Coordinates of C-alpha atoms in Angstrom, one line a residue:
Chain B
X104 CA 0.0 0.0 0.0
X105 CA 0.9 4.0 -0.4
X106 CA 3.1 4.7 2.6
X107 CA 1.3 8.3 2.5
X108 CA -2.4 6.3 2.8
X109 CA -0.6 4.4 5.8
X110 CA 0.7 6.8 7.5
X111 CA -2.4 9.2 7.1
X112 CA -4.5 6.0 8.3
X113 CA -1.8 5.9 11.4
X114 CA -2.4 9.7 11.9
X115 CA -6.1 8.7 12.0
X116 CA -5.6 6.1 14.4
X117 CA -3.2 7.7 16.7
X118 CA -5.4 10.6 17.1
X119 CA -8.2 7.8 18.6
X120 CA -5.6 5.8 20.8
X121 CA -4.7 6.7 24.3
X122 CA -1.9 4.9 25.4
X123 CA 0.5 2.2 23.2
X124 CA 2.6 4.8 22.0
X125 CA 5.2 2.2 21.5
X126 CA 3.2 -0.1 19.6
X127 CA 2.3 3.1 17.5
X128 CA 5.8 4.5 17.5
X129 CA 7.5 1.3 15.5
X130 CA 4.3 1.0 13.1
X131 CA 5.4 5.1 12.4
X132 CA 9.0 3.3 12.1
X133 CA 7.9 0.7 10.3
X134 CA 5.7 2.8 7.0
X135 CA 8.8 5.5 7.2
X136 CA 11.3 3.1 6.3
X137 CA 8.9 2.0 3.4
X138 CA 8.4 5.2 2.1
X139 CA 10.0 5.5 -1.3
X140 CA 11.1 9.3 -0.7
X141 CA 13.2 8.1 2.8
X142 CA 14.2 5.1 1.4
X143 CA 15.9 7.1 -1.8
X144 CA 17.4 9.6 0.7
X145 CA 18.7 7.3 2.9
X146 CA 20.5 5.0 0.0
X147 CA 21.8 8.8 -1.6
X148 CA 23.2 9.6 1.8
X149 CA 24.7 6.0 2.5
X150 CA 26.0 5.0 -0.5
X151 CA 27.5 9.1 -1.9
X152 CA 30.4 10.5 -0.7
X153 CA 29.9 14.5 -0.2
X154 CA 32.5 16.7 -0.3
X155 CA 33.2 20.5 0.3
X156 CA 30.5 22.9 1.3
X157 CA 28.1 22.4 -1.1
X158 CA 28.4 18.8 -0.5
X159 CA 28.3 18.6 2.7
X160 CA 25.5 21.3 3.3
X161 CA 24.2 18.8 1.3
X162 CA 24.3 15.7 3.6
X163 CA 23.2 17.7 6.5
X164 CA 20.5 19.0 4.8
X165 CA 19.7 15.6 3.9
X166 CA 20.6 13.9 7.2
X167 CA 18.4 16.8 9.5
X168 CA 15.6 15.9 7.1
X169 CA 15.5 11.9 8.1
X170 CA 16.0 13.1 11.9
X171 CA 12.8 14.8 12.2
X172 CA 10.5 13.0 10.4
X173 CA 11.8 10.0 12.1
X174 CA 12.2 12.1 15.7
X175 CA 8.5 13.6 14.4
X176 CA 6.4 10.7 12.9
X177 CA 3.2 12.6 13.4
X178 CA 3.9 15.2 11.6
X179 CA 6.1 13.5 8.5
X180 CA 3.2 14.0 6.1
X181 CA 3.9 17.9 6.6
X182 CA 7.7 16.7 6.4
X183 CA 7.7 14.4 3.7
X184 CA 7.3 17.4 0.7
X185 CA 10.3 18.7 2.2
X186 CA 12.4 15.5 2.3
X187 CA 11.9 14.9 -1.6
X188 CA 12.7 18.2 -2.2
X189 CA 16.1 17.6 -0.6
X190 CA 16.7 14.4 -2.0
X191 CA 16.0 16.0 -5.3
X192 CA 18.7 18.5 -4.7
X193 CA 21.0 16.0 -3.8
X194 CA 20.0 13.7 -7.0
X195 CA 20.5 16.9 -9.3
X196 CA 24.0 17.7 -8.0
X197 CA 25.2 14.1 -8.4
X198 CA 23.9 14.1 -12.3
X199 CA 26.0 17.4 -12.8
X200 CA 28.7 16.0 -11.3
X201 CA 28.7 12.8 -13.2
X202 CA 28.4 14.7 -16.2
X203 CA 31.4 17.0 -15.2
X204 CA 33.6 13.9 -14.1
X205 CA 32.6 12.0 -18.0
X206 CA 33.0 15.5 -19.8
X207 CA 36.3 15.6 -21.9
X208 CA 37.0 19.1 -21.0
X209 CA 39.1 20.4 -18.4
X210 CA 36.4 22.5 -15.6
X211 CA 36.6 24.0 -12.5
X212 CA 33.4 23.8 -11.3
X213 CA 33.1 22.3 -7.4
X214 CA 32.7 18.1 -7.3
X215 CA 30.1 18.1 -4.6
X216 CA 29.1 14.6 -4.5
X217 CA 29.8 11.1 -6.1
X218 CA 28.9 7.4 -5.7
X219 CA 31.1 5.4 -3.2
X220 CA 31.3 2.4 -5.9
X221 CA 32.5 4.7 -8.3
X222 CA 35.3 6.7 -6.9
X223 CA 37.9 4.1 -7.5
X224 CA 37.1 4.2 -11.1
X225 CA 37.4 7.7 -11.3
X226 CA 40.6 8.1 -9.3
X227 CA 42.4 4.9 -11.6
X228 CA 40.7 7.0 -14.5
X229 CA 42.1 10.3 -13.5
X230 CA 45.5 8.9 -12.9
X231 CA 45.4 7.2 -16.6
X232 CA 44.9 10.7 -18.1
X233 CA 48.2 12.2 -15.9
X234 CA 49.3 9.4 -17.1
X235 CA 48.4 9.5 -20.6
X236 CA 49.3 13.3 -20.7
X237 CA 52.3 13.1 -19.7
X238 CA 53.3 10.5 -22.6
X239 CA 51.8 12.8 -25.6
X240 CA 53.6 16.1 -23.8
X241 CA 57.1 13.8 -23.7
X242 CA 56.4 13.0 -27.3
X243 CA 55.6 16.0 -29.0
X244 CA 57.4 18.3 -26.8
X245 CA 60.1 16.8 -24.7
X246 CA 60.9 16.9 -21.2
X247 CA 60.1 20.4 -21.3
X248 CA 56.2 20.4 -20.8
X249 CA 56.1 18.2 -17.9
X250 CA 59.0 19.9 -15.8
X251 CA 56.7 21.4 -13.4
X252 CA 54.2 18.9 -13.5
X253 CA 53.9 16.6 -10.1
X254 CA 51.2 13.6 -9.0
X255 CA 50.7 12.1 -5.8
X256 CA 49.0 8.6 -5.8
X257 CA 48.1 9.1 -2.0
X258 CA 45.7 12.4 -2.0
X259 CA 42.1 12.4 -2.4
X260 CA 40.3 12.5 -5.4
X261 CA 39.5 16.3 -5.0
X262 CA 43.3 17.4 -5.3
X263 CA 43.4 14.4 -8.1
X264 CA 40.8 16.4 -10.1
X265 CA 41.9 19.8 -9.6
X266 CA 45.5 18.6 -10.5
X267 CA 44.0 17.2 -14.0
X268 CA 41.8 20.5 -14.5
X269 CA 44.7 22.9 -13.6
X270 CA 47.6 21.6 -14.6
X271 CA 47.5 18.1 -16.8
X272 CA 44.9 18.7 -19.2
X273 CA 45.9 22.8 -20.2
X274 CA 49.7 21.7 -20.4
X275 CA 48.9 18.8 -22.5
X276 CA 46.8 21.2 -24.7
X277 CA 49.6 23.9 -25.3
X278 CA 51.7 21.5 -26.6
X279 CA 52.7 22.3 -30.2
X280 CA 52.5 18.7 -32.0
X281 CA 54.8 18.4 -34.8
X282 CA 53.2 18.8 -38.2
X283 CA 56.1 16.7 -40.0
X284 CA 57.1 12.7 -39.4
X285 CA 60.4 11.4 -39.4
X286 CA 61.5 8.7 -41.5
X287 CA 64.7 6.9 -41.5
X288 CA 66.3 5.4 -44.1
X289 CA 69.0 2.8 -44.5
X290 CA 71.7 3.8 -47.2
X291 CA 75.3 3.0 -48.6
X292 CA 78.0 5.1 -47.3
X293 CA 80.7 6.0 -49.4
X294 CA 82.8 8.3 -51.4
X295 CA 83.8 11.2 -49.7
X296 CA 82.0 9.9 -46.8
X297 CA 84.9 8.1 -46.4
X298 CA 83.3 5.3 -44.1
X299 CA 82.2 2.4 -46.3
X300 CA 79.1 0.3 -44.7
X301 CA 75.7 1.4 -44.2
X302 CA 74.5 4.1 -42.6
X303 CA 70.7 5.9 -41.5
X304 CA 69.9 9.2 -42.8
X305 CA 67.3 11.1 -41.0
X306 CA 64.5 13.2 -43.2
X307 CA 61.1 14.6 -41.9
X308 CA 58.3 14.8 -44.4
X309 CA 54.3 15.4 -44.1
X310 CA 52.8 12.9 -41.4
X311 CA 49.9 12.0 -44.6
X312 CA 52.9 11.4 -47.3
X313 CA 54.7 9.1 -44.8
X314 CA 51.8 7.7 -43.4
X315 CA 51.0 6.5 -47.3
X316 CA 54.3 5.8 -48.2
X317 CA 54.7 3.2 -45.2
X318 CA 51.1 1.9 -45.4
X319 CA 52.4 -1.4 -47.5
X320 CA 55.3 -2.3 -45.6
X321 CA 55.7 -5.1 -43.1
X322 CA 55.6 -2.6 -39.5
X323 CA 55.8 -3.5 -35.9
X324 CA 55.5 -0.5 -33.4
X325 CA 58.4 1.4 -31.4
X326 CA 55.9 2.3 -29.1
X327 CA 52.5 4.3 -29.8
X328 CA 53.7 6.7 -32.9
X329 CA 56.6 4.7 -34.5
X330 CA 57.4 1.5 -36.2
X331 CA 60.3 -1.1 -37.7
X332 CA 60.1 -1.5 -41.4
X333 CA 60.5 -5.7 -40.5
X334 CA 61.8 -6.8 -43.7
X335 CA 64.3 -4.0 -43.8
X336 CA 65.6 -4.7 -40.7
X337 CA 65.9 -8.3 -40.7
X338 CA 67.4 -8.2 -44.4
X339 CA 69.5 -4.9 -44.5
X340 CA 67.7 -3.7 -47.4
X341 CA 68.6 0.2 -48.3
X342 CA 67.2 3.2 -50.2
X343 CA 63.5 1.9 -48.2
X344 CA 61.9 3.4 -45.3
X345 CA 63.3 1.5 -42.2
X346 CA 61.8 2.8 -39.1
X347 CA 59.3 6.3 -39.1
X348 CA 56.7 7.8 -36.5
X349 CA 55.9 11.1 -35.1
X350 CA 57.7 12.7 -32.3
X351 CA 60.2 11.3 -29.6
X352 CA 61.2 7.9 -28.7
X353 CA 60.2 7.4 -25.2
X354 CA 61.1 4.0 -23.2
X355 CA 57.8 3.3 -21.2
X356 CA 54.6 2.8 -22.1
X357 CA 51.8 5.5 -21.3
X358 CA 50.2 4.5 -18.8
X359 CA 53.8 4.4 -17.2
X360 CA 54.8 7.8 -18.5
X361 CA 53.9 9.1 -15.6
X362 CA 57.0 7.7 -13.2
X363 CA 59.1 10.0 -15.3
X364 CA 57.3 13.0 -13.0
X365 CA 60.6 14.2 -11.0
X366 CA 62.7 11.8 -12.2
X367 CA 66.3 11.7 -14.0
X368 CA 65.4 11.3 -17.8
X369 CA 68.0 10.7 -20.2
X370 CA 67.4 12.8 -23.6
X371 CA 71.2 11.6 -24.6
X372 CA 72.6 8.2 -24.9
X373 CA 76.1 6.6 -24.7
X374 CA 78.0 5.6 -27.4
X375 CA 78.3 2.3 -28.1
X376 CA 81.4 0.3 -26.3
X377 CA 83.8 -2.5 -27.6
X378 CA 82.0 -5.6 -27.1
X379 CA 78.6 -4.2 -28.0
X380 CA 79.9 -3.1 -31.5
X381 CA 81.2 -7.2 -32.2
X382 CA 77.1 -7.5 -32.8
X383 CA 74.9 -6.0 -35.5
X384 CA 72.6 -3.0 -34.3
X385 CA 69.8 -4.2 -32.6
X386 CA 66.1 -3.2 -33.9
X387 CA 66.0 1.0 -33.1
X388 CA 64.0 0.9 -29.5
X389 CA 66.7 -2.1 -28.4
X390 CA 69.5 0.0 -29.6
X391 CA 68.1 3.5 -27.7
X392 CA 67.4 1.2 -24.4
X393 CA 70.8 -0.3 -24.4
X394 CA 72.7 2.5 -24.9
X395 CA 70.9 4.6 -22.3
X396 CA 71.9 1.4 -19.6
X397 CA 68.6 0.8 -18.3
X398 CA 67.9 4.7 -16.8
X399 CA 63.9 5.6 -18.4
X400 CA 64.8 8.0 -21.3
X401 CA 62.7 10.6 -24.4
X402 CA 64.8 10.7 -27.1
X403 CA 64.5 12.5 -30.0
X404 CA 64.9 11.3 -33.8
X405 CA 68.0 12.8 -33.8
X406 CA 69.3 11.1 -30.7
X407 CA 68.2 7.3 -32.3
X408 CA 70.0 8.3 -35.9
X409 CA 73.0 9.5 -33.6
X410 CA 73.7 6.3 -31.7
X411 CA 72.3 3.6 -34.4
X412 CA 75.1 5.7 -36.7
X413 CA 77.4 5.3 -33.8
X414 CA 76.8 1.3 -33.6
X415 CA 76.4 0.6 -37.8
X416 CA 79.9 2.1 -38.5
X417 CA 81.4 1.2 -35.1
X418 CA 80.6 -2.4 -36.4
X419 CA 81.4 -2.3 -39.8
X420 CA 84.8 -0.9 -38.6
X421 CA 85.0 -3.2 -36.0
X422 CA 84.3 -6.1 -38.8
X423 CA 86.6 -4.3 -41.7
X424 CA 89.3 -4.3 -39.1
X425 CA 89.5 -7.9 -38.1
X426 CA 89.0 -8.9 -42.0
X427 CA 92.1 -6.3 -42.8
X428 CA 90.1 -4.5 -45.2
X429 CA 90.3 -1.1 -45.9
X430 CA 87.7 1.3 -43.6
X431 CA 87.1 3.4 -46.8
X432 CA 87.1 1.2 -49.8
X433 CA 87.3 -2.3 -48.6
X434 CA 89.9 -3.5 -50.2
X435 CA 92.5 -5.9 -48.5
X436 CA 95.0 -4.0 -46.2
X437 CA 98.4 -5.2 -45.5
X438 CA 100.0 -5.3 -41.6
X439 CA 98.2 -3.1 -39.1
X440 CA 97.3 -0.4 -41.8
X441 CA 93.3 0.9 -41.6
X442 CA 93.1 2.1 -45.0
X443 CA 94.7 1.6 -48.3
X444 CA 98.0 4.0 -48.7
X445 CA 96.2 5.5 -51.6
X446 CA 93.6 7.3 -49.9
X447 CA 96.5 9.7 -48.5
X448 CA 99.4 11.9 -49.9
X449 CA 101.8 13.5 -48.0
X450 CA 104.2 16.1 -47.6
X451 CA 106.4 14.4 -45.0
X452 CA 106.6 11.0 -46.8
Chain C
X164 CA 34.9 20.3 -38.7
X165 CA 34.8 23.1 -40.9
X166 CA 38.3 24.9 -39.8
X167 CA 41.3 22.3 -39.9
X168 CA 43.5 25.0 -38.4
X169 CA 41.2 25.9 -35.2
X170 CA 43.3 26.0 -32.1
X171 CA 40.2 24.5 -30.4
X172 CA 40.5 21.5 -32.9
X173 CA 43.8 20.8 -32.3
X174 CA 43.0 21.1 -28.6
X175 CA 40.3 18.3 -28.9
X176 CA 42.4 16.2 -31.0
X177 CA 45.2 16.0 -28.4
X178 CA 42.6 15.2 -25.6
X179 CA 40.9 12.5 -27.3
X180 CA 43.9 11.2 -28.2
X181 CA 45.1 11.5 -24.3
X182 CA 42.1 9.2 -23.9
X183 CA 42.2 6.8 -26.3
X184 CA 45.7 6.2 -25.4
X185 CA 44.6 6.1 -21.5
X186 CA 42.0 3.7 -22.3
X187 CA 44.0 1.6 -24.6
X188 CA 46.4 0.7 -21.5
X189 CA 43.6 1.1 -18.5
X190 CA 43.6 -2.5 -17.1
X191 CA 40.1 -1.7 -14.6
X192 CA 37.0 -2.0 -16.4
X193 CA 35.4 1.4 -14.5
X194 CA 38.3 2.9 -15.4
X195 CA 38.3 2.2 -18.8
X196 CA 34.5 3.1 -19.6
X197 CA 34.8 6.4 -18.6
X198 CA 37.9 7.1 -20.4
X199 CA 36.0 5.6 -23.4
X200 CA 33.1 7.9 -22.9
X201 CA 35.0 11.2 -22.6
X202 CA 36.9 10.1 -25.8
X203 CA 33.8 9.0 -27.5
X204 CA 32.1 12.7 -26.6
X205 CA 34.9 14.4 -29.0
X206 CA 33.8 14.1 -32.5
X207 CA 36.6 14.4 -35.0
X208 CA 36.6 12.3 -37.9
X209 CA 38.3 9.0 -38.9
X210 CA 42.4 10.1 -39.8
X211 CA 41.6 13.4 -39.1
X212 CA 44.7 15.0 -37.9
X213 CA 44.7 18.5 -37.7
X214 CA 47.6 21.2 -38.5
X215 CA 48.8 23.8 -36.1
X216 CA 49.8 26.8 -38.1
X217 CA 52.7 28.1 -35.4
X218 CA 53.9 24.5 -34.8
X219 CA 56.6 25.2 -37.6
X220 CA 58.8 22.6 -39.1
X221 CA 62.5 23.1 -38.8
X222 CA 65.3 21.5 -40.5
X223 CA 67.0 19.4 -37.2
X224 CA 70.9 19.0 -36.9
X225 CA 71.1 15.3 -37.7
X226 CA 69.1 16.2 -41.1
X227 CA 71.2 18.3 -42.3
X228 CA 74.4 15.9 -40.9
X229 CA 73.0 13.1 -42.5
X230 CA 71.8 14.9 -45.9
X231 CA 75.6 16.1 -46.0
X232 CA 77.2 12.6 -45.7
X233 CA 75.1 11.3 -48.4
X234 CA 75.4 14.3 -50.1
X235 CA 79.5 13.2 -49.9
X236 CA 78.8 9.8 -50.5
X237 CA 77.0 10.7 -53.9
X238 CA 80.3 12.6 -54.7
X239 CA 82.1 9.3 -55.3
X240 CA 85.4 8.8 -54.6
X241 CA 87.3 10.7 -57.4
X242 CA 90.0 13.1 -56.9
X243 CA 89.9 15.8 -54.9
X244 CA 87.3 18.6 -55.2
X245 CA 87.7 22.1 -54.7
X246 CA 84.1 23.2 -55.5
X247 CA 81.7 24.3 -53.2
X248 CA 79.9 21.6 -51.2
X249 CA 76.3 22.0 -51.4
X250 CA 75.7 21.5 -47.9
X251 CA 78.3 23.9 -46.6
X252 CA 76.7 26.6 -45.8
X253 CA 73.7 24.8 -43.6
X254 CA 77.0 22.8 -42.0
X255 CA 78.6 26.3 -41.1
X256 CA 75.6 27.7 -39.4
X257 CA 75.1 24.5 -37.2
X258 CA 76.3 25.2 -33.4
X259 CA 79.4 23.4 -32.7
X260 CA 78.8 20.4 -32.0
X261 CA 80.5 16.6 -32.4
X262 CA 78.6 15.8 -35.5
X263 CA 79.5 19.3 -37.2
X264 CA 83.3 19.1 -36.2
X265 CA 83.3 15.3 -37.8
X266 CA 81.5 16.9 -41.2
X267 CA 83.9 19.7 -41.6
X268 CA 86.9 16.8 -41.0
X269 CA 85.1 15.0 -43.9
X270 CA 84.7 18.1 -45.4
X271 CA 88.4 18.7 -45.4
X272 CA 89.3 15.9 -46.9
X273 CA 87.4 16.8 -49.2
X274 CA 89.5 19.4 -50.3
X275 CA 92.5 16.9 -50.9
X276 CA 94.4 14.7 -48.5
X277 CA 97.9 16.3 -48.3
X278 CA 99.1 17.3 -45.1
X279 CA 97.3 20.6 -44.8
X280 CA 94.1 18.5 -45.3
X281 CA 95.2 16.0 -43.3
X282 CA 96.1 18.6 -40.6
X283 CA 92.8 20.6 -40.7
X284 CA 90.7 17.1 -40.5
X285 CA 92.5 16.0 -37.5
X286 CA 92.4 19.4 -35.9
X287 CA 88.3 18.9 -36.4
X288 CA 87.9 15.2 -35.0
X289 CA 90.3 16.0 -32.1
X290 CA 87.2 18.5 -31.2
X291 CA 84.3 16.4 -31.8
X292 CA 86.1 13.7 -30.0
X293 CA 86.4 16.4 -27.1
X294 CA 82.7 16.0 -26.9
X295 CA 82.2 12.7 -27.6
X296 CA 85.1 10.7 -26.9
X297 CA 83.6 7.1 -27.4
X298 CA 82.1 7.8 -30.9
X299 CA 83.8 5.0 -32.9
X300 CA 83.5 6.4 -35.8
X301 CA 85.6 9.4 -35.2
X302 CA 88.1 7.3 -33.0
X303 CA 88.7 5.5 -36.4
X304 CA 88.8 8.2 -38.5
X305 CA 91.8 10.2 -35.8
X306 CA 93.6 6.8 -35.7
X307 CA 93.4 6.9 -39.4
X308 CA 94.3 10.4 -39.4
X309 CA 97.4 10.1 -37.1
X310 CA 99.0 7.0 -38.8
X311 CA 99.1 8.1 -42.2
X312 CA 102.4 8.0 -42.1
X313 CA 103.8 5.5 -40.3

């Protein structure tokens, strides 16, 4: 039946009983906690969590409400118009907030209230878009964008949301992203290169051109906006594209970008020692992590064509070397020479 | 999208890209379906990939390094060539650094290999291997430099 009908009927009967006020008192109890207004106000104030003013004025609002019609069950039909109306309140704030915590754009209006089940979600998705930011600002601008930037897994979701509002989401928006990729390219050295071997040559070209050039070849990523031209790699094929993508090289993943907060980032790597240059260049992200010994790095394009340089004619020299051929031209070298004689003239001879 | 170069485009692309990426490695299911939703609320169509008119393109160091080896490498290996090289003047206005000190050693050479070449190149590598003393490929190239005649 209507709660309202029962409790009007109750009103009726209590006003023609004299005495049993505590058989009355828990039949009050009994239709207020059926009531569909008290039960919704007592699940919003149970199972929300309120925060600043607004919120809380909110709950107590909400909370004074359910003490006096429960404190007052005689007069909760005068009450009851008043408890929707709060719960109402309360119901309207949590849509807005919902809305502002699903919306896409940075705001700065006040979180007032949220579901309990759904705060963890929010917080893991709040930290995924630090995250996530930080990796796009790394790759289109560098270390620079995120240099003031700091995130601290152990504060409440309000400082969590102003932190994306205020500083995550506008830096990540004033980054410049480049309009050109860069495309590597595996070629014969020679000439007045002096070096023979391969070596990379670095070239930026519109992001569409490359994007259609590469669409054919057999790719694997270097992480989100690069890949390995396969066949290149694993055959030493020239004059094709052999690795391309947009931006920096960084070493982690996005949702891990954000450990490189306030950490030591290496934007430079090591050249390549002795024993490393015996082997073959590894595939381009290999080569970047091995040279930068393990620390998390953002490299640039310029960086990987540097080192991978570095390692293809360190081994080919290494290789020429051993096989007493000539560093420029190959040919057989006698004794401990490093190139052929001819290649020099001079004066003092 | 009637403006490709609207700020407020390239604003939108960069935060649904932000989410899409965030989504794409989000291992909690909550998580995951909001970050889908706020991605899903920015419409911008399929390869769209918008232009920023101030984010201009510049011609990087290791371009113009490795243009200018290859541009040397095309040269052949003929007699020495007192022409201008066609990348000297973008080698010239690099700052100093290893990879321009190893070009203009090259770039002697170029010029001939007596000793005034031979001079001039090692005077360059003994600088860029003053920044980067491991590179092997200018270790070679002052070993090669020094021993000529012995």
């Amino acid at each position: 039946m209507d709660s309202k009908r029962v409790l009007y009927f109750l009103d009726l009967l209590a006003n023609e009983t004299i005495g049993h006020e505590s058989e009355l008192a828990e039949i009050y109890k009994r239709a207020l906690e059926e009531n569909d207004d008290v039960i919704h106000l007592m699940t919003l104030l149970s199972d929300y969590t309120y925060y600043k003013g607004i919120g809380n004025g909110l709950y107590e609002n909400g909370k004074s409400m359910l003490d006096m019609i429960f404190s007052n069950p005689t007069n909760a039909l005068n009450i009851l118009p008043q408890l929707k109306q709060a719960h109402e309140t309360i119901d309207n704030q949590v849509r807005v907030c919902d809305e502002l915590m699903r919306s896409p754009f940075p705001f700065f209006e006040t979180i007032s209230v949220l579901k309990k089940k759904d705060t963890y979600s929010y917080m893991r998705s709040l930290r995924s878009i630090a995250s996530g930011s930080v990796y796009l600002m790394m790759l289109y601008g560098g270390l620079g964008p995120i240099r003031n930037l700091t995130w601290d897994d152990t504060v409440g979701i309000q400082e969590m949301i102003y932190a994306i509002n205020t500083k995550f989401l506008p830096a990540l928006c004033s980054v410049k992203r480049p309009n050109y990729s860069w495309i590597i390219r595996r070629k014969k050295l020679g000439g007045r290169a002096l070096f023979g071997g391969d070596s990379y040559f670095l070239n930026y070209a519109n992001t569409r051109s490359v994007e259609i050039l590469c669409s054919a070849l057999h790719k694997e990523p270097i992480g989100t906006h690069a890949f390995l031209n396969i066949d290149a790699y694993e055959t030493g094929e020239c004059d094709v594209p052999f690795c391309w993508g947009i931006g920096n090289i960084i070493s982690v993943s996005p949702d891990k970008a954000i450990g490189f907060l306030q950490k030591d980032v290496a934007t430079k790597l090591r050249s390549p020692k002795g024993d490393e240059l015996k082997r073959r260049v590894p595939a381009p992200f290999e080569c970047a992590k091995q040279l930068s010994d393990g620390v998390k790095f953002c490299i640039t394009p310029d960086e990987l064509v540097l080192a991978m340089n570095q390692w293809q004619t360190g081994h080919e020299i290494e290789v020429r070397k051993r096989m007493h051929n000539c560093l420029f031209c190959g040919k057989y070298v006698n004794g401990n020479k490093l190139v052929c004689p001819s290649h020099f003239t001079t004066e003092l001879r | 999208m009637t403006d490709v170069n609207n700020w407020d485009n390239i604003e939108e692309f960069l935060l649904k890209e932000c989410y899409d990426l965030a989504s794409q490695y989000e291992k909690h299911d909550g998580a995951r379906d909001i970050l889908r939703e706020k991605s899903k609320q920015i419409k911008i169509p399929n390869d769209y990939v918008p232009v920023q008119e101030d984010a201009v393109y510049r011609e990087t160091e290791m371009q113009i390094v490795t243009e200018a080896i290859y541009g040397l490498t095309l040269e052949g290996f003929a007699a020495s060539d007192n022409s201008v090289f066609r990348y000297a003047h973008k080698i010239n206005n690099l700052p100093s650094s290893a990879e321009k000190e190893y070009i203009l050693a090259l770039l002697a050479l170029r010029g001939g290999t007596n000793e005034t070449h031979r001079l001039e190149a090692l005077k360059h590598i003994t600088i860029a291997l003053g920044y980067s003393p491991d590179d092997p490929r200018y270790l070679a190239l002052a070993s090669v430099l020094q021993n000529v005649d012995m």
